[in-house]
PDB file of C-alpha atoms in Angstrom:
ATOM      1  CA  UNK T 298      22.554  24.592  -3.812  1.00 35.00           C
ATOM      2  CA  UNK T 299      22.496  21.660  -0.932  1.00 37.00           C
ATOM      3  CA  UNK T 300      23.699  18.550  -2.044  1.00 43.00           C
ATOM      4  CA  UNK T 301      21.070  15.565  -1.906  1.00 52.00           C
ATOM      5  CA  UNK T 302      21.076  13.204   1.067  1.00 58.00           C
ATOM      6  CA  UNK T 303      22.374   9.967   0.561  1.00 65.00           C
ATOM      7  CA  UNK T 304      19.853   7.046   0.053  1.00 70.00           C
ATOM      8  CA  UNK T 305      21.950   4.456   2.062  1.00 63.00           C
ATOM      9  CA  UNK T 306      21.469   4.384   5.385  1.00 61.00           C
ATOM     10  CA  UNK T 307      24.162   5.897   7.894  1.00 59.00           C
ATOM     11  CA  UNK T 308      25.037   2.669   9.628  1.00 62.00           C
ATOM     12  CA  UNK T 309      23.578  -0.926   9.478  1.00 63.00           C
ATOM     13  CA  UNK T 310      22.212  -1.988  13.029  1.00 63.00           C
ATOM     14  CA  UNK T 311      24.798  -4.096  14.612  1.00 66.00           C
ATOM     15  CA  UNK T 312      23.635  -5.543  18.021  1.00 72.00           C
ATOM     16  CA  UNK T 313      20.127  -6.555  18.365  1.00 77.00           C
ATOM     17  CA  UNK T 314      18.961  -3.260  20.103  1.00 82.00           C
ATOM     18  CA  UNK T 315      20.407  -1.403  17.252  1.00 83.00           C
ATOM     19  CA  UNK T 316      18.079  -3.547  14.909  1.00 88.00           C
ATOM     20  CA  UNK T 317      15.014  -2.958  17.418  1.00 92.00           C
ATOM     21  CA  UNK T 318      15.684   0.451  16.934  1.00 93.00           C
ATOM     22  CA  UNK T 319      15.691   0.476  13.075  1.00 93.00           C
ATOM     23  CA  UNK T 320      12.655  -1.448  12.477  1.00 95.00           C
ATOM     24  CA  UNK T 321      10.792   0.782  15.199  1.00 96.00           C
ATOM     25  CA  UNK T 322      11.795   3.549  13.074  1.00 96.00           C
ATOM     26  CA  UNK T 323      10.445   1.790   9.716  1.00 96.00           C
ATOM     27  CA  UNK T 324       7.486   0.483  11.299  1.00 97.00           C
ATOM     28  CA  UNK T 325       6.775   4.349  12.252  1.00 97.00           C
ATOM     29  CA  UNK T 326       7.516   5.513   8.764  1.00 97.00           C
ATOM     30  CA  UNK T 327       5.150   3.256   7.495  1.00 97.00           C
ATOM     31  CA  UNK T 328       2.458   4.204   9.757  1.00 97.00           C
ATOM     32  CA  UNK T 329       2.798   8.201   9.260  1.00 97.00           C
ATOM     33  CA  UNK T 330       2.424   7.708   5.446  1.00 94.00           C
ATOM     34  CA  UNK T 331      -0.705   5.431   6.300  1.00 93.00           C
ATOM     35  CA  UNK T 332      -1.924   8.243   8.432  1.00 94.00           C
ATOM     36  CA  UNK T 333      -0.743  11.274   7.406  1.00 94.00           C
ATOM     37  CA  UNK T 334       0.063  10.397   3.687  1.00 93.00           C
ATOM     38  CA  UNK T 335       3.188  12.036   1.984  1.00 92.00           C
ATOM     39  CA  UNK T 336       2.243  15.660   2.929  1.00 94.00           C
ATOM     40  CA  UNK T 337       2.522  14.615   6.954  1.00 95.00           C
ATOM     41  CA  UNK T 338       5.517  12.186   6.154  1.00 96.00           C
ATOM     42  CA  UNK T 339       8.995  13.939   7.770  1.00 96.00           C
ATOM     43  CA  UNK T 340      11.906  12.351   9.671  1.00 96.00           C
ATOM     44  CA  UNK T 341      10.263  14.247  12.990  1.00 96.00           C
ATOM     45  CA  UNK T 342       7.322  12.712  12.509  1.00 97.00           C
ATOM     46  CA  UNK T 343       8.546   9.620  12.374  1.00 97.00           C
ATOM     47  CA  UNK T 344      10.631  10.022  15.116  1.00 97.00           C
ATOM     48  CA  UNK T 345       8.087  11.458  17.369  1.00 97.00           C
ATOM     49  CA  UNK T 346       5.492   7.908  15.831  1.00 97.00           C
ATOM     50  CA  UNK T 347       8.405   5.773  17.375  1.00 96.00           C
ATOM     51  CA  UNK T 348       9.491   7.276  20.532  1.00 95.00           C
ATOM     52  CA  UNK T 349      12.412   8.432  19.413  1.00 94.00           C
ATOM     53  CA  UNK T 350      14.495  11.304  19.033  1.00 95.00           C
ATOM     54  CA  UNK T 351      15.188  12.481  15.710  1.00 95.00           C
ATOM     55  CA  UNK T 352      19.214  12.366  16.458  1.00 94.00           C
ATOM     56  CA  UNK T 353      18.519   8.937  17.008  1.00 93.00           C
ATOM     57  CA  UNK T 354      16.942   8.433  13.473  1.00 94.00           C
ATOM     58  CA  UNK T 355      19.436  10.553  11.622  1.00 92.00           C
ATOM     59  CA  UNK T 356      22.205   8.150  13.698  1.00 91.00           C
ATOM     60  CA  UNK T 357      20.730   5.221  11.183  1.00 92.00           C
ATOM     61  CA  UNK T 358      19.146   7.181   8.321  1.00 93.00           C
ATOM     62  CA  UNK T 359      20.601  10.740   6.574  1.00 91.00           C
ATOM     63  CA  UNK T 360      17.351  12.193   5.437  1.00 91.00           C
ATOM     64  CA  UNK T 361      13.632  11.464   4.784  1.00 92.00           C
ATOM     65  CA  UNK T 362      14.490   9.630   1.476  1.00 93.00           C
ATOM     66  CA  UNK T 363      17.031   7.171   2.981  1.00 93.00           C
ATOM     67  CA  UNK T 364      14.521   6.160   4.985  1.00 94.00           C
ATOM     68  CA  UNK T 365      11.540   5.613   2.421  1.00 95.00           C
ATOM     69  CA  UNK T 366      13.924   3.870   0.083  1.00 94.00           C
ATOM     70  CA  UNK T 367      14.555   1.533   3.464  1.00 94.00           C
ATOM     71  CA  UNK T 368      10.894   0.823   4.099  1.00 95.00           C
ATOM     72  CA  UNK T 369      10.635  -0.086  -0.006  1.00 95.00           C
ATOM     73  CA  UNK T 370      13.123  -2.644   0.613  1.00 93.00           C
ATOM     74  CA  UNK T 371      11.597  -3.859   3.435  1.00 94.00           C
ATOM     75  CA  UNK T 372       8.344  -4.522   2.411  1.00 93.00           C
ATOM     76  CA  UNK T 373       9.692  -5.754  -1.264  1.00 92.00           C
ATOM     77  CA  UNK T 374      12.061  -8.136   1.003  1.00 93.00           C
ATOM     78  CA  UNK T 375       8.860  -9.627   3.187  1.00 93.00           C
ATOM     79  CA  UNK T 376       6.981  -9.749  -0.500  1.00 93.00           C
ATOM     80  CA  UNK T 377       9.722 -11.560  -2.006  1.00 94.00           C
ATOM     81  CA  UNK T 378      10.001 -14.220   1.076  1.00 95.00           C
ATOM     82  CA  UNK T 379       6.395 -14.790   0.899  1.00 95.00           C
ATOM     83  CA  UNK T 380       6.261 -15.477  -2.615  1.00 95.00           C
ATOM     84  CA  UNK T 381       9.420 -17.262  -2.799  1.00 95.00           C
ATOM     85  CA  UNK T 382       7.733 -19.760  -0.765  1.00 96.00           C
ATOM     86  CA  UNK T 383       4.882 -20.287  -3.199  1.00 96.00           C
ATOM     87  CA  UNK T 384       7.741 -22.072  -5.657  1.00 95.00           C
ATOM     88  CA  UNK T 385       8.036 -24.991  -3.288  1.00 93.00           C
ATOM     89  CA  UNK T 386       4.490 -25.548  -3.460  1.00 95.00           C
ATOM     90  CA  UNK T 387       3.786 -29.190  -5.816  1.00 91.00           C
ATOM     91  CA  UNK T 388       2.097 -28.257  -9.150  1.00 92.00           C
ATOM     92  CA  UNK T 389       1.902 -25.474 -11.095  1.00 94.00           C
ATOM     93  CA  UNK T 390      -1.267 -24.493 -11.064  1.00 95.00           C
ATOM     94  CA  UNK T 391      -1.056 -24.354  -6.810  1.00 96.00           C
ATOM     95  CA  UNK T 392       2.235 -22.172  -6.761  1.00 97.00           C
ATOM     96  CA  UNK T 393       1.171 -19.478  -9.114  1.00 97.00           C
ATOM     97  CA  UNK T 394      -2.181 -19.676  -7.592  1.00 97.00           C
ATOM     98  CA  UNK T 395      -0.841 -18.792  -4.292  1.00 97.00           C
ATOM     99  CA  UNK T 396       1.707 -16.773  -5.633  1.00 97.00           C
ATOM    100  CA  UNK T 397      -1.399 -14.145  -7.306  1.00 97.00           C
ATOM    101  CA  UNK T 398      -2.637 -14.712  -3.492  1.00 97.00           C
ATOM    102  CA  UNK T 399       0.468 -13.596  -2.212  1.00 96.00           C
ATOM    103  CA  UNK T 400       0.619 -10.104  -4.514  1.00 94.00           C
ATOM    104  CA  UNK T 401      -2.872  -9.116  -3.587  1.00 95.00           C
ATOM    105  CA  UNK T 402      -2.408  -9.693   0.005  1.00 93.00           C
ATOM    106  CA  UNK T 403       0.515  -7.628   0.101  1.00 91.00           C
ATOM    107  CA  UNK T 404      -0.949  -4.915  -2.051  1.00 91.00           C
ATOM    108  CA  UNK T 405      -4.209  -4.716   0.010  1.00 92.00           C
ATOM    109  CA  UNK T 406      -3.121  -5.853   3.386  1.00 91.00           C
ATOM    110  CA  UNK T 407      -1.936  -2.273   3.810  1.00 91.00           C
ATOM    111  CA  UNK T 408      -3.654  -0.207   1.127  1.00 89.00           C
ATOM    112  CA  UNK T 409      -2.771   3.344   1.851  1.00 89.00           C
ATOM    113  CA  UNK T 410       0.843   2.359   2.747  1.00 92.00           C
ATOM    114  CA  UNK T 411       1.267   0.177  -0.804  1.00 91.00           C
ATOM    115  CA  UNK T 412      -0.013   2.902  -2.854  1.00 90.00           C
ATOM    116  CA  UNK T 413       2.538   5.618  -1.495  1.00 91.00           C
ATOM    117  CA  UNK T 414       5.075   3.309  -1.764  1.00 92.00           C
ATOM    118  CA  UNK T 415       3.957   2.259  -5.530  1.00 89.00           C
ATOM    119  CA  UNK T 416       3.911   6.221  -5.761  1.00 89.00           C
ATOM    120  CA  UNK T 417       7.923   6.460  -4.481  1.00 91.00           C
ATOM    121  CA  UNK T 418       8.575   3.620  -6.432  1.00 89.00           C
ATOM    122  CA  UNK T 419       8.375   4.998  -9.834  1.00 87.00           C
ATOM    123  CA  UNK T 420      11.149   8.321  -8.711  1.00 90.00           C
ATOM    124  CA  UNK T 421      13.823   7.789 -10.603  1.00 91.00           C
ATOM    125  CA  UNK T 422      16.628   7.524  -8.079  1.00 90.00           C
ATOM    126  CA  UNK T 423      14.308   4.855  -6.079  1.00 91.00           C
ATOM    127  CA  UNK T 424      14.162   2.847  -9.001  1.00 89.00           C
ATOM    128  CA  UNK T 425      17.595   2.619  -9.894  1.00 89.00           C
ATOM    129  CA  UNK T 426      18.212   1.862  -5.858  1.00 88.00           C
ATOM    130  CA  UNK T 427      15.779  -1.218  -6.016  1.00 89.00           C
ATOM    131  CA  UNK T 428      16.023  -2.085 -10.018  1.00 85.00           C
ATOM    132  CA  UNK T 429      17.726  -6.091  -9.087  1.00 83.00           C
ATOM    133  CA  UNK T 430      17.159  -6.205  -5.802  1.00 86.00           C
ATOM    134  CA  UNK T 431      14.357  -8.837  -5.748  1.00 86.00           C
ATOM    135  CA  UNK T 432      13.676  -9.900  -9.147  1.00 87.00           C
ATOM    136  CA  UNK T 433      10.258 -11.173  -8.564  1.00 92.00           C
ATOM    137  CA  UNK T 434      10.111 -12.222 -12.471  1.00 91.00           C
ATOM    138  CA  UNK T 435      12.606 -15.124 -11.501  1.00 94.00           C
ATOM    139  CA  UNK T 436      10.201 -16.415  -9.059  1.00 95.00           C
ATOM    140  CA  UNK T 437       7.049 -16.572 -12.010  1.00 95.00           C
ATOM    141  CA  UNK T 438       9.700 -18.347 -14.222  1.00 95.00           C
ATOM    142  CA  UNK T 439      10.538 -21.242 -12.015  1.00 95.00           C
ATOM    143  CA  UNK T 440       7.176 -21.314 -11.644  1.00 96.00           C
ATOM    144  CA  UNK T 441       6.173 -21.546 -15.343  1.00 95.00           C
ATOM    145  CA  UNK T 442       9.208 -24.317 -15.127  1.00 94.00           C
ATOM    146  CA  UNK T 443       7.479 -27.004 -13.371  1.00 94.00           C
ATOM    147  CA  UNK T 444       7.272 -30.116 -14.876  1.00 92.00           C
ATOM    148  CA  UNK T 445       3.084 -30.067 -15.114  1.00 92.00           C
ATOM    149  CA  UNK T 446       3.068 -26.653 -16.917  1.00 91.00           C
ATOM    150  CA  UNK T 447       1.902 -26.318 -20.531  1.00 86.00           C
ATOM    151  CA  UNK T 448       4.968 -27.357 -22.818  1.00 87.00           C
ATOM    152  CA  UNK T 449       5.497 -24.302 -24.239  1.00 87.00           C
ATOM    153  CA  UNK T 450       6.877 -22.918 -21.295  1.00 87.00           C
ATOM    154  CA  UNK T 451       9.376 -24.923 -21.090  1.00 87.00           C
ATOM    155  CA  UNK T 452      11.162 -22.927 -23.681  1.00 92.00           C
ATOM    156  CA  UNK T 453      13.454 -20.891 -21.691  1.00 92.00           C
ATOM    157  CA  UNK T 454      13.069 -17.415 -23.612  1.00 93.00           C
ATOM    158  CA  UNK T 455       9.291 -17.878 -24.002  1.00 93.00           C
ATOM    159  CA  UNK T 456       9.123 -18.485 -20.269  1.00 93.00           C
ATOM    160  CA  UNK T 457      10.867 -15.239 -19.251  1.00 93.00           C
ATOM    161  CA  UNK T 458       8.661 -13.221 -21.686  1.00 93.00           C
ATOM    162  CA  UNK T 459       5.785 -15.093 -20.042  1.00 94.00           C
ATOM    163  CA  UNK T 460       6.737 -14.592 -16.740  1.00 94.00           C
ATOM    164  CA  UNK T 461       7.442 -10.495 -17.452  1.00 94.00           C
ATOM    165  CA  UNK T 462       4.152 -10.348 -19.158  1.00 95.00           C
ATOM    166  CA  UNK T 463       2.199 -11.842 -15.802  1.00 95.00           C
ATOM    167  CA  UNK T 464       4.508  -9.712 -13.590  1.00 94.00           C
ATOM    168  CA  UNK T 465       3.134  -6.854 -15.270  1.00 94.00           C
ATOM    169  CA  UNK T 466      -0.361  -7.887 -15.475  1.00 95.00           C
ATOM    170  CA  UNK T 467      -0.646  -8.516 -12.013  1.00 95.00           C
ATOM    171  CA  UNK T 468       0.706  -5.397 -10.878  1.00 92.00           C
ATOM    172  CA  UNK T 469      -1.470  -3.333 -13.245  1.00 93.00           C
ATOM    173  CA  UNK T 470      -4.371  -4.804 -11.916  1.00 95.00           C
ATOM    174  CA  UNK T 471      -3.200  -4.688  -7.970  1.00 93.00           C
ATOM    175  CA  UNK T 472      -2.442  -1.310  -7.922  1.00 89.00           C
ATOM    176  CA  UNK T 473      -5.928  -0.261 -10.124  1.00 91.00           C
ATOM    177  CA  UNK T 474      -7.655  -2.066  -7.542  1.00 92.00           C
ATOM    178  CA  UNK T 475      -5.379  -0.666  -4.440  1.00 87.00           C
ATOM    179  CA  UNK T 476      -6.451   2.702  -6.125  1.00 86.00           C
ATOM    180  CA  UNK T 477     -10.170   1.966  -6.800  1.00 88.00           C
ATOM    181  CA  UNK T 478      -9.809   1.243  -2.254  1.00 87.00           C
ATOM    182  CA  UNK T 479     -10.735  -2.745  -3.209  1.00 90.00           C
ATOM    183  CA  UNK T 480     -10.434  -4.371   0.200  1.00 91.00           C
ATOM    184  CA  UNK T 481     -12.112  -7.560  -1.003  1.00 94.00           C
ATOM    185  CA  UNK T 482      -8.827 -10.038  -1.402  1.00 94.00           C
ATOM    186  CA  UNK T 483     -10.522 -12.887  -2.251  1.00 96.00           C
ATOM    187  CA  UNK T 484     -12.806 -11.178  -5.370  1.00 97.00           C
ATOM    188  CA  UNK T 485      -9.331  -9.928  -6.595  1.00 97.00           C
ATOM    189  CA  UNK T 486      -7.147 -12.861  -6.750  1.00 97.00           C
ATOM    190  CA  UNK T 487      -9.958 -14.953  -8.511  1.00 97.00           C
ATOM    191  CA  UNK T 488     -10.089 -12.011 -10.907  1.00 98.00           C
ATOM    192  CA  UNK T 489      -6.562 -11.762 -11.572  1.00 98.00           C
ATOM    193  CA  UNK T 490      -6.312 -15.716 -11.588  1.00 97.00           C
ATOM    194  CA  UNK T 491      -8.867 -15.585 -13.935  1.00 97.00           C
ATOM    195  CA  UNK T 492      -6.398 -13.224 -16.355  1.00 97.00           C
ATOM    196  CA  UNK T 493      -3.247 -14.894 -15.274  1.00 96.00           C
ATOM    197  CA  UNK T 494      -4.463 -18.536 -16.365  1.00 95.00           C
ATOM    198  CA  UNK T 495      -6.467 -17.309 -19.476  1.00 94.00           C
ATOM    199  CA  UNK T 496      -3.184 -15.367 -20.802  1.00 93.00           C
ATOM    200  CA  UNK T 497      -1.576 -19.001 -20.515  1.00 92.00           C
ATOM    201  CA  UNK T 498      -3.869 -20.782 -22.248  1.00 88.00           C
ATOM    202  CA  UNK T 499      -4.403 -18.550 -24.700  1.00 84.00           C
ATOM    203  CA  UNK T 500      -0.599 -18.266 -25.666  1.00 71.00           C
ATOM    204  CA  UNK T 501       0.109 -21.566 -25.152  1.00 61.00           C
TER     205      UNK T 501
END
């Protein structure tokens, strides 16, 4: 039997060309799945979506997998920048406000792509890959830290349990609604506000 591909990828992009050429090839990647969904998704195919040649991907990328675990860090790395941002915001209520935003924009900005990628996500070799990588749940905790939040979150274990709790509401409910096809944003993050903030007050 074959051994596996590697998930890493062959060789990080060095010179600015070289990084062109790698997000080309993840920009394609993401745009097959959109299209063609997993059944249509193969390293020719992406090579073929970015004018490339598929020496040139497997230069950068050993197999198909290596380069789906590099698009999940990509688009967890431009979720976690977004919502990182959402912590400088004043006030609690504003930052995790705009941090639900943030989640259901990414989740329904590109709905096909987010819901193969939630589908990737949950192999067990993927997970291992990305388990620490971009601990969102750190983010909801400094939220949950600011001075004008209810008291009891100022306990640090509560906060943490709190913060997994929301983490796992909020995904639950973006990727039921990325399933349903929801395209409203707006309906869905004063929905999932609407859970978010009663969970708080309730608990607290």
């Amino acid at each position: 039997m074959a051994a596996a591909a590697p998930l890493g990828p062959r060789k990080a992009p060095r010179q600015r060309r070289s990084a062109h050429t790698v997000e080309a090839l993840l920009e394609a990647a993401a745009q097959v799945l959109e299209l063609r969904g997993l059944e249509g998704y193969n390293t020719n195919a992406v090579a073929r979506r970015a004018g490339a040649s598929v020496g040139t991907l497997y230069q950068y990328f050993p197999g198909k997998d290596a380069l789906t675990l590099a698009l999940l860090l990509r688009e967890d790395r431009l979720f976690h920048e977004a919502a990182a941002a959402t912590v400088a915001l004043p006030g609690f209520h504003a930052a995790l406000g705009a941090f639900i935003d943030v989640a259901v924009r990414q989740q329904l900005s590109r709905p096909n792509l987010a819901r193969l990628l939630d589908e990737q996500e949950g192999r067990p070799e993927f997970r291992a890959a990305l388990s620490g990588k971009y601990p969102f749940h750190d983010l909801l905790a400094e939220i949950l830290s600011k001075p004008d939040a209810p008291a009891r979150w100022q306990d640090p274990p509560l906060r943490r349990l709190a913060a997994d709790d929301l983490l796992a509401l909020m995904r639950g409910m973006t990727d039921a609604a990325g399933e349903r096809g929801e395209r409203d944003a707006d309906d869905l993050a004063r929905r999932i506000g609407a859970a978010v903030f009663g969970y708080l007050a309730a608990s607290g």
